[in-house]
mmCIF file of C-alpha atoms in Angstrom:
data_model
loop_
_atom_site.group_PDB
_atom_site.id
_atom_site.type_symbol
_atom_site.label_atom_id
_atom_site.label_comp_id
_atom_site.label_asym_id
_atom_site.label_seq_id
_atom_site.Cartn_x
_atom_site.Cartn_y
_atom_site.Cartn_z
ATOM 1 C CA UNK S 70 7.044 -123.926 76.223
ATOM 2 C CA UNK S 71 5.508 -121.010 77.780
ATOM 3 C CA UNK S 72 1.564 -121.188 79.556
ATOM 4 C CA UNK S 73 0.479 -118.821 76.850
ATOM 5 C CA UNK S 74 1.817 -121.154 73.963
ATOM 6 C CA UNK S 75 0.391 -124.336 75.207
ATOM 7 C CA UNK S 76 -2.956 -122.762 75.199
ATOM 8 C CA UNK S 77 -2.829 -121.616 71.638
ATOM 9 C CA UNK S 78 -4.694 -123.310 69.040
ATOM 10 C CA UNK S 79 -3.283 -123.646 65.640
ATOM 11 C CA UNK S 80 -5.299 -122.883 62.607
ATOM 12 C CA UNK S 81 -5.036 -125.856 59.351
ATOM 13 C CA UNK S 82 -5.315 -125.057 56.136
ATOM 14 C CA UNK S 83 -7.128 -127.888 55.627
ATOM 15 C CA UNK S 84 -11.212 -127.515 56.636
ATOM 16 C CA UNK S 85 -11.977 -130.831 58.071
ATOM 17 C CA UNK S 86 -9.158 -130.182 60.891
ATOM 18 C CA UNK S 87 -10.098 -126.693 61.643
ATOM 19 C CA UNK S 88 -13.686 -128.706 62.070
ATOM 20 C CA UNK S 89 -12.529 -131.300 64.135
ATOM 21 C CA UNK S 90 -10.527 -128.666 66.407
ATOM 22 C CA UNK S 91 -14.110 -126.318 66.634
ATOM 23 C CA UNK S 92 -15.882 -129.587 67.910
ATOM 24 C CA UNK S 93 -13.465 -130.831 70.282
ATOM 25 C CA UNK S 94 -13.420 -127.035 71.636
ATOM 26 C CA UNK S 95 -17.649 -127.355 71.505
ATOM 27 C CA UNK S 96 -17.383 -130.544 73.391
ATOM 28 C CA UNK S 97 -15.360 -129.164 76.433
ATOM 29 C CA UNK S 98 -11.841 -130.209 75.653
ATOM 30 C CA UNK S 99 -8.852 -127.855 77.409
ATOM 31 C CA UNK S 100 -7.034 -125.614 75.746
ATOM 32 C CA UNK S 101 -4.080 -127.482 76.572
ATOM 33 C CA UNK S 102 -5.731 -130.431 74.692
ATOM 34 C CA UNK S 103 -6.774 -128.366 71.422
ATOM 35 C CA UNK S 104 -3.349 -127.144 71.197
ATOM 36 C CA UNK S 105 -1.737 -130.710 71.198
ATOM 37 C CA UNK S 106 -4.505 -132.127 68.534
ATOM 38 C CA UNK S 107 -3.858 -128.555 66.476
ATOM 39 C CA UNK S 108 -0.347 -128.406 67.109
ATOM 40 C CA UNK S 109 0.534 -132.228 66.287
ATOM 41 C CA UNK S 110 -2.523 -131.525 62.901
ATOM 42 C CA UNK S 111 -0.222 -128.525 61.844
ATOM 43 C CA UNK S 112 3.499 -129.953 62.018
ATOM 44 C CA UNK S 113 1.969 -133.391 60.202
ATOM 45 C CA UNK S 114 0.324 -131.198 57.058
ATOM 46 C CA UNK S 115 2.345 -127.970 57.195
ATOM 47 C CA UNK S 116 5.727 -129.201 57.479
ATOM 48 C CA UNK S 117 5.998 -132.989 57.119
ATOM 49 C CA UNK S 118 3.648 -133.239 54.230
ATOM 50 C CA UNK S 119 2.408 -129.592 52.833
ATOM 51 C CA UNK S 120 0.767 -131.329 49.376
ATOM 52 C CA UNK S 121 -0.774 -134.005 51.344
ATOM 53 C CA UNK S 122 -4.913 -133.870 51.344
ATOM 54 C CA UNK S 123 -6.232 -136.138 54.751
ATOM 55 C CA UNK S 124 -8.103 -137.995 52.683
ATOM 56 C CA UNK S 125 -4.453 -139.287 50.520
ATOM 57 C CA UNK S 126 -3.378 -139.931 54.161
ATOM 58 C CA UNK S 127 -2.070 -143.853 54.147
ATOM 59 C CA UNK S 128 -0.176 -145.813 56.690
ATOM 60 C CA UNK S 129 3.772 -145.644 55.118
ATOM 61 C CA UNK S 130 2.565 -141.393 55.576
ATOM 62 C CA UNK S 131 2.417 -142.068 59.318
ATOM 63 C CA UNK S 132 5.147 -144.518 59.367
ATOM 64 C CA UNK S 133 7.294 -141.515 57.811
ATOM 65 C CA UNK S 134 6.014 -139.007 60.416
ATOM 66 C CA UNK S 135 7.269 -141.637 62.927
ATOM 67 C CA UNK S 136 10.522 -141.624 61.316
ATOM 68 C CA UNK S 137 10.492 -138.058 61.196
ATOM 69 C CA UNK S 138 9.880 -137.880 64.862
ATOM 70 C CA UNK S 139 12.480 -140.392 65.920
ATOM 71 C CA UNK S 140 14.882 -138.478 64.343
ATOM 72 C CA UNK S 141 14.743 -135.822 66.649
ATOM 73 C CA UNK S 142 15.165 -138.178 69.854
ATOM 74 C CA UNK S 143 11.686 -138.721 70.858
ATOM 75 C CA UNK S 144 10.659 -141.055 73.576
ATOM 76 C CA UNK S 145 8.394 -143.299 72.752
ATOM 77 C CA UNK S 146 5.626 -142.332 74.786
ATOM 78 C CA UNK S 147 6.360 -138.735 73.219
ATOM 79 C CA UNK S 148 6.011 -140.302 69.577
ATOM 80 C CA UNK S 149 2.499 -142.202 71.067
ATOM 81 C CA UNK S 150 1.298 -138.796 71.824
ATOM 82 C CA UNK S 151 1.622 -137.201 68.175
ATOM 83 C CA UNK S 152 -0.170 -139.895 66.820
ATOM 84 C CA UNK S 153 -2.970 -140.433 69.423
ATOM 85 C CA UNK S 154 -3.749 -136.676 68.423
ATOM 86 C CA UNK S 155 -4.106 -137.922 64.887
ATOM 87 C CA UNK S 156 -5.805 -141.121 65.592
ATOM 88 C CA UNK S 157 -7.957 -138.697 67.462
ATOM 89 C CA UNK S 158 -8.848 -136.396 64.297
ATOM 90 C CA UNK S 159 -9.020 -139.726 61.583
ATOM 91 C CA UNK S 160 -11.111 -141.663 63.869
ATOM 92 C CA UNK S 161 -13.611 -138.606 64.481
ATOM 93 C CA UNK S 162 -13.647 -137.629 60.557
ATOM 94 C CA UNK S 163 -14.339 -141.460 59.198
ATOM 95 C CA UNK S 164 -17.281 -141.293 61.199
ATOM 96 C CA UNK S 165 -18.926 -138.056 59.649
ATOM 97 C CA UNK S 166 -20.895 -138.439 56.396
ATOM 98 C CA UNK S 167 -19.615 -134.629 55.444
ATOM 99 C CA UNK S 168 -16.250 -136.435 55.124
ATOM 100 C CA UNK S 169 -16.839 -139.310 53.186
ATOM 101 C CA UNK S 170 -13.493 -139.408 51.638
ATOM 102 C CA UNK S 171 -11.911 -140.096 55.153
ATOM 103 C CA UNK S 172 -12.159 -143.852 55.310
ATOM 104 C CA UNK S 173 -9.622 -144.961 57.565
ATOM 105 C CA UNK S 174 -7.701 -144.348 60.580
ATOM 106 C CA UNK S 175 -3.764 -145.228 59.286
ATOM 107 C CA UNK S 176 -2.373 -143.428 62.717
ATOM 108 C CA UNK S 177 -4.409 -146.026 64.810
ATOM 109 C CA UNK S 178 -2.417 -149.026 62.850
ATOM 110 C CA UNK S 179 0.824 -148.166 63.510
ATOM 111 C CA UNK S 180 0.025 -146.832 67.023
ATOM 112 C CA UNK S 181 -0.831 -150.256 67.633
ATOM 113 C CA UNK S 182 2.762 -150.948 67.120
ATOM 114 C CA UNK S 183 3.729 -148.402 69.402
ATOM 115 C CA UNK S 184 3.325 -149.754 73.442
ATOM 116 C CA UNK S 185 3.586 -147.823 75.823
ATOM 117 C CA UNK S 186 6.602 -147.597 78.046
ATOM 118 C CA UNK S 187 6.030 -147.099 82.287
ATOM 119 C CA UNK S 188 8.712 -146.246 84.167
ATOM 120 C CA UNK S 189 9.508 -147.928 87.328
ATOM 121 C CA UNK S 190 9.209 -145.835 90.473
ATOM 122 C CA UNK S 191 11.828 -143.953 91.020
ATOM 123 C CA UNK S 192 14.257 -145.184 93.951
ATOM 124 C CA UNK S 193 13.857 -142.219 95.927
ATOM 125 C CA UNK S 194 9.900 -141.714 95.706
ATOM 126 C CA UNK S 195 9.406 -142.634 99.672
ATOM 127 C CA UNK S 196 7.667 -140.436 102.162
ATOM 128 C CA UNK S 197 10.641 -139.939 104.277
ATOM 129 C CA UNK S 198 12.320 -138.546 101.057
ATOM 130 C CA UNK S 199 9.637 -135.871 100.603
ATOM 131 C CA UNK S 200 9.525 -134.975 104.291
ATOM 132 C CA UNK S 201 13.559 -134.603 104.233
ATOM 133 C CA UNK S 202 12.815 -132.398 100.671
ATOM 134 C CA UNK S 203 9.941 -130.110 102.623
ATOM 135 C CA UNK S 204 11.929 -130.041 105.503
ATOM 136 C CA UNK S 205 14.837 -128.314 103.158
ATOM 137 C CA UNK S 206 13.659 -125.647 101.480
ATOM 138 C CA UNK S 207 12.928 -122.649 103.493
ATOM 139 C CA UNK S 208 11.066 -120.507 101.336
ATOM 140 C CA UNK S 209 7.616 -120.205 102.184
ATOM 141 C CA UNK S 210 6.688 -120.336 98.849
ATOM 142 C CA UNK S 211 8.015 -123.215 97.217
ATOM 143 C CA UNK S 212 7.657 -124.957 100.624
ATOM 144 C CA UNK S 213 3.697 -124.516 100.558
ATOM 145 C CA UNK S 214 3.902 -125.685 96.914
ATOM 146 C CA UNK S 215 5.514 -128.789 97.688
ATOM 147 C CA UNK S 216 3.524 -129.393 100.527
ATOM 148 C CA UNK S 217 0.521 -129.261 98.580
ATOM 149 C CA UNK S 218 2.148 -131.720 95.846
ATOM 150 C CA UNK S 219 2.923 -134.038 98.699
ATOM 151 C CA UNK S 220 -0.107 -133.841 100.531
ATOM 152 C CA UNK S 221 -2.653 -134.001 97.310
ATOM 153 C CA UNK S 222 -0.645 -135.488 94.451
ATOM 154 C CA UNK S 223 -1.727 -132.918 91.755
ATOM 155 C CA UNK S 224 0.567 -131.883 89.268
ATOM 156 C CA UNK S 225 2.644 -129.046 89.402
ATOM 157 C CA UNK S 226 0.684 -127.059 86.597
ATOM 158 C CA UNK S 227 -2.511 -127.804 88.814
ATOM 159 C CA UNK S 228 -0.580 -126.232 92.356
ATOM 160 C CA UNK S 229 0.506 -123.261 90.431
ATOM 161 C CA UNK S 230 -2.829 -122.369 88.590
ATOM 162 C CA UNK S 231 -4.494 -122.130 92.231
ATOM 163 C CA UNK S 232 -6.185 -118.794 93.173
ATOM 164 C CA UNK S 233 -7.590 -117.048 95.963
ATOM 165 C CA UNK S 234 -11.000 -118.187 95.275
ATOM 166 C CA UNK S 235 -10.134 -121.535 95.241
ATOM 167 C CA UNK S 236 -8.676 -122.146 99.198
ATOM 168 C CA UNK S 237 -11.526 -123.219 101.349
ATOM 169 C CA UNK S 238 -9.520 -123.757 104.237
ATOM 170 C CA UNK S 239 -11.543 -123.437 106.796
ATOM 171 C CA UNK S 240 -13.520 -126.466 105.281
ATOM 172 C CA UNK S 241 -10.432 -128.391 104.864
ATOM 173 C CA UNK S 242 -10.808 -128.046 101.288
ATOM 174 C CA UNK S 243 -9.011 -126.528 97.776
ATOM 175 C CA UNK S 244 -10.438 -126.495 94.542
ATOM 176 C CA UNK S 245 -7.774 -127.392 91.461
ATOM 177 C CA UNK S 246 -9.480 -125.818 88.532
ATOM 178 C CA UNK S 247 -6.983 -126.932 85.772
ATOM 179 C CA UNK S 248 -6.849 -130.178 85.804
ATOM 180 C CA UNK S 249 -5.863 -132.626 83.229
ATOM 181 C CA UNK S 250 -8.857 -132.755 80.722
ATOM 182 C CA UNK S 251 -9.867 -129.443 82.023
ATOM 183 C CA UNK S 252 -12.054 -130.400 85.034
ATOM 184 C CA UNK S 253 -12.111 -129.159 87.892
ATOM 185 C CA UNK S 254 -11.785 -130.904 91.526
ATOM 186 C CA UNK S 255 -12.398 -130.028 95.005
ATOM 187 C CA UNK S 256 -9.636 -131.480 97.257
ATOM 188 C CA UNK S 257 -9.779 -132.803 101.154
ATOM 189 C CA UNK S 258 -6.083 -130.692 102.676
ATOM 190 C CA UNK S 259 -4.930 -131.028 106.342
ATOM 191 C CA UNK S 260 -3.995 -128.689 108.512
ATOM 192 C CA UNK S 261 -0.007 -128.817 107.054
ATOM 193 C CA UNK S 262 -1.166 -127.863 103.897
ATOM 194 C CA UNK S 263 -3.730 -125.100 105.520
ATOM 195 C CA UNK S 264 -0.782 -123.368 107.452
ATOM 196 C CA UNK S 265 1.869 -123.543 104.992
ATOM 197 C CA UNK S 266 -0.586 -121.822 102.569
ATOM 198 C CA UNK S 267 -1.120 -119.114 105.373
ATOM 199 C CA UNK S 268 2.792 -118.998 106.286
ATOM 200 C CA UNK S 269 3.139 -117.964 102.957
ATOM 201 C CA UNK S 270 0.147 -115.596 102.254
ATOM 202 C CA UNK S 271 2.140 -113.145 105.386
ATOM 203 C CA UNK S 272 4.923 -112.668 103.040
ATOM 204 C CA UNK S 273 3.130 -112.764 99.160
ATOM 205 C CA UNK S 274 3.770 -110.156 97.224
ATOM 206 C CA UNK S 275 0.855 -107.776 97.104
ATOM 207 C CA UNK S 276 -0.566 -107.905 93.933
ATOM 208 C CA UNK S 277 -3.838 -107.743 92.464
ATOM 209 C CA UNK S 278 -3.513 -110.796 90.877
ATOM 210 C CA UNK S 279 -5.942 -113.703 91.242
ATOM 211 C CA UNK S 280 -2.535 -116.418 91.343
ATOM 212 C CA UNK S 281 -1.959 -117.793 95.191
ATOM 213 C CA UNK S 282 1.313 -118.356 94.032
ATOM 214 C CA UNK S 283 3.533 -115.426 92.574
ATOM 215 C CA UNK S 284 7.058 -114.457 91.488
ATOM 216 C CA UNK S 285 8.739 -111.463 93.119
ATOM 217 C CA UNK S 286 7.613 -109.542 90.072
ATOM 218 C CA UNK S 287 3.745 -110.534 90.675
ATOM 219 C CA UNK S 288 3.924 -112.919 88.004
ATOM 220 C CA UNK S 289 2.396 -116.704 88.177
ATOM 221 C CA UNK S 290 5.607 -119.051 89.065
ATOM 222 C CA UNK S 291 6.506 -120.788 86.544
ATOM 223 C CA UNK S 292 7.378 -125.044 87.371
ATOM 224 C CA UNK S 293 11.015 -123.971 86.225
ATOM 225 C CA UNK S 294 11.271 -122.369 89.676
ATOM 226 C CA UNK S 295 9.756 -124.906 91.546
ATOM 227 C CA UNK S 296 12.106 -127.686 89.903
ATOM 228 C CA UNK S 297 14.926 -126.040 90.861
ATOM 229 C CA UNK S 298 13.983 -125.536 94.514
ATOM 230 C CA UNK S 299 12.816 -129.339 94.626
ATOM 231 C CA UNK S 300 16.184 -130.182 93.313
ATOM 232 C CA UNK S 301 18.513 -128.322 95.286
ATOM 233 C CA UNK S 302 16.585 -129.199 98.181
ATOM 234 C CA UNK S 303 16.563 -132.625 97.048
ATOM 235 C CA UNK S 304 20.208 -132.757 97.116
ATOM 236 C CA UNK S 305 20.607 -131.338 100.384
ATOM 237 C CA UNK S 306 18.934 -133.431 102.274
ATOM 238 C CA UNK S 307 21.315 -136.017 100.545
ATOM 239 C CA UNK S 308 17.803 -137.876 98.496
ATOM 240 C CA UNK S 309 19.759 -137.288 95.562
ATOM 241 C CA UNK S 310 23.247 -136.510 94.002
ATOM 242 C CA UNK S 311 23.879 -133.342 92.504
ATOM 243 C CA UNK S 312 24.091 -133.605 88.833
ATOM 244 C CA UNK S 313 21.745 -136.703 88.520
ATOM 245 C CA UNK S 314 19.728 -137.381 85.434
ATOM 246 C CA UNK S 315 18.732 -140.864 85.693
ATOM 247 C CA UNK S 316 14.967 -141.116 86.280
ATOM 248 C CA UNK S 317 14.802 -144.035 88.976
ATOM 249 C CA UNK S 318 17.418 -141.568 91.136
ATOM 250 C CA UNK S 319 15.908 -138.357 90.654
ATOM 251 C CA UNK S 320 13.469 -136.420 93.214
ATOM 252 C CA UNK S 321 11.084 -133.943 90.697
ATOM 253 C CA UNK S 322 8.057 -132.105 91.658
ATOM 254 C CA UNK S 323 6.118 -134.897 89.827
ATOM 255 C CA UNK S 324 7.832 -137.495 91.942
ATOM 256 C CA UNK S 325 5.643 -135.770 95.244
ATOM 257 C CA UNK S 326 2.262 -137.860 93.096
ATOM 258 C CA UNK S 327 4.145 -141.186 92.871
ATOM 259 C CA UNK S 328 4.997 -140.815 96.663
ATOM 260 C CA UNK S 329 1.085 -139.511 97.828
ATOM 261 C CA UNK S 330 -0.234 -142.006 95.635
ATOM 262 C CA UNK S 331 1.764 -144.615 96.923
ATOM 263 C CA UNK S 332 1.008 -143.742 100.283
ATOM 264 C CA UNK S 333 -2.459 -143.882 100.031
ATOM 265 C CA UNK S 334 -2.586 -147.299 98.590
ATOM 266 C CA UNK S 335 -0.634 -148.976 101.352
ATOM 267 C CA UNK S 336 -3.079 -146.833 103.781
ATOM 268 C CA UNK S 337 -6.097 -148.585 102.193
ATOM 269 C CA UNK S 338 -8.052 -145.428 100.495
ATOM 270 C CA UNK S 339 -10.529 -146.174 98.363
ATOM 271 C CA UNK S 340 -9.535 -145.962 94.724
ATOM 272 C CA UNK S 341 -12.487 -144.356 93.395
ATOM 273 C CA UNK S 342 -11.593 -141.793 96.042
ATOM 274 C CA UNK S 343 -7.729 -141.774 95.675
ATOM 275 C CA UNK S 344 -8.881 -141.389 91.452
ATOM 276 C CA UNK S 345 -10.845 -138.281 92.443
ATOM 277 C CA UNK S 346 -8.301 -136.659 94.526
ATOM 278 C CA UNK S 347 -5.379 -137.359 92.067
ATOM 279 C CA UNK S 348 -7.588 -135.972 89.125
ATOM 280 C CA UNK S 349 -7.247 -139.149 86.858
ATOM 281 C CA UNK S 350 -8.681 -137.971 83.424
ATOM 282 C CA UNK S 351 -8.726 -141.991 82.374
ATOM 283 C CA UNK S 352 -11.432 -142.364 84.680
ATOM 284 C CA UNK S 353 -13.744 -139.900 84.309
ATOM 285 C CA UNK S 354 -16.170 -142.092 82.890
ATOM 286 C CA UNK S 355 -16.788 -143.901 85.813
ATOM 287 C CA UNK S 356 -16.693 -140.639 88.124
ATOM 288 C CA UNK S 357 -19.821 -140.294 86.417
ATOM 289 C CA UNK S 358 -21.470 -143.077 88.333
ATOM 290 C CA UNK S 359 -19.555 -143.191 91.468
ATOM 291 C CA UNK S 360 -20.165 -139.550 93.071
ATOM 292 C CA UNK S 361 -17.078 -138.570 95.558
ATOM 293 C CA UNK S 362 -18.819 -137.250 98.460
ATOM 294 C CA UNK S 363 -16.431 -134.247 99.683
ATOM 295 C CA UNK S 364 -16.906 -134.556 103.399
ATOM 296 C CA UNK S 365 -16.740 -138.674 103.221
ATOM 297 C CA UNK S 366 -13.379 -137.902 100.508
ATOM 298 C CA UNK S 367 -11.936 -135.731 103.354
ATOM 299 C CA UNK S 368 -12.844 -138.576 106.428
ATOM 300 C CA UNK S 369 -10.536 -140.559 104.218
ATOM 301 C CA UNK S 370 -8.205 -138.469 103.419
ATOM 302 C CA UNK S 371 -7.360 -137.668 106.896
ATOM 303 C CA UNK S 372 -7.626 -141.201 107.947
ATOM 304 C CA UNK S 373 -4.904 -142.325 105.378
ATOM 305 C CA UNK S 374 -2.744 -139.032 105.222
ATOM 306 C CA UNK S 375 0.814 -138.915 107.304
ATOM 307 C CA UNK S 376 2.540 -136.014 109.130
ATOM 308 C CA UNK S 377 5.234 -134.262 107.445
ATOM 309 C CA UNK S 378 6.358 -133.301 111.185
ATOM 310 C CA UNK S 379 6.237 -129.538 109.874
#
């Protein structure tokens, strides 16, 4: 799925979804959010049930769906998804008067019977293993790109929506603008991630484009390209076999945030401050009370951070 079509938002042809995606859009939910709830709101009406009204919406309807969907060899957490994005729309429309015919929330009972699966840490996420990765990829592009996933834990979709504006470097800062739930965060760096960035920015394309981060043709990079550099580096520095599928063996770009947050647990950090720098949307609410002082954020940072020997 392409940037552009995870950003699109689907319209229903039923009113009180097209509602409940204009509200959620009001409200300050991402793009990337509106088109899960409009995306997961159009396969359920469109094409699993086309005659069926949300207010005719009972639970053996959403058991179905979850048939539907395990049919196609979903995860599980996958199948949670779809139907937290309609527990999101029922639970919103029972509680308008304009939609008094929506009295229930059927996705909510059987996503009770759903759990949640975590995976174990993979065997591989260590901080030697991402210093052998770095150390093995010689591009200065993907190299600053994994630096920055090792050294701040963001996602990859974060790393490559940086721009220009947001490197404050000579503060010892970078701002991630796309963060999950759409916020924004401004990031303590060190001076590894500060001269990778500028190794790279001697040999960018130049382009007039705002991304740090570009393809040869002055595109964005897409993760695709940074996967495949993590993995073939992976496997040369002998972290991983070539070929290997298996979760707990496998080195990924998102395996950098299990190994930086890891690391700065068993350094001591703070977790309201390790929550901030990671860009945890589950705990947003409480980032309301506790304000992250940048400058004490950064102390911290640099206090728990390790060398990548670079």
């Amino acid at each position: 799925m392409t940037g552009e079509t995870r950003e699109k938002i689907y319209e229903n042809e039923h009113d009180a979804v097209n509602d409940f995606i204009e509200r959620k859009e009001a409200m300050g939910r991402s793009r990337r959010t509106l088109n899960a709830y409009s995306r997961t709101l159009k396969s359920f009406f469109h094409e699993e049930f086309p005659d069926l009204a949300p207010q005719d919406v009972e639970v053996r309807h959403i058991e179905d769906y979850v048939g539907a969907l395990a049919a196609r060899d979903l995860s599980q957490n996958t199948k949670r998804r779809y139907l937290e994005s309609l527990s999101s729309f029922f639970g919103w429309a029972m509680k308008r008067p304009r939609f008094e015919n929506i009295t229930g929330n059927p996705a909510a009972v059987v996503l009770e019977e759903i759990p949640q699966k975590y995976r174990e840490r993979p065997d591989c996420a260590t901080w030697e293993s991402a210093k052998k990765i770095i150390h093995n990829i010689a591009e200065p592009r993907n190299k600053a790109i994994a630096v920055i996933l090792a050294k701040t834990g963001c996602r990859i979709r974060e790393a490559l929506e940086i721009e220009h504006d947001d490197l404050m470097l000579d503060e010892g800062f970078i701002r991630l603008r796309e963060r999950k739930g759409g916020s924004q965060t401004v990031v303590p760096v060190d001076n590894e991630v500060e001269h990778a960035i500028k190794r790279y920015q001697l040999i960018r394309p130049d382009d007039d484009s705002n991304y740090l981060f570009l393809s040869v043709r002055g595109n964005r990079v897409n993760t695709t390209q940074v996967q495949r550099a993590v993995r073939d580096a992976a496997v040369k520095a002998g972290v991983m076999d070539e070929g290997e599928t298996r979760f707990h063996r496998k080195f990924t770009p998102h395996t950098f945030r299990t190994v930086f947050t890891t690391l700065m647990r068993n350094q001591g950090m703070k977790d309201h401050i390790l929550q901030h720098i990671r860009g945890d949307a589950n705990n947003r609410t409480m980032d309301v009370y506790t304000r992250v002082d940048r400058n004490d954020a950064r102390q911290e940072y640099l206090e728990c951070i390790k060398s990548l020997d670079l």
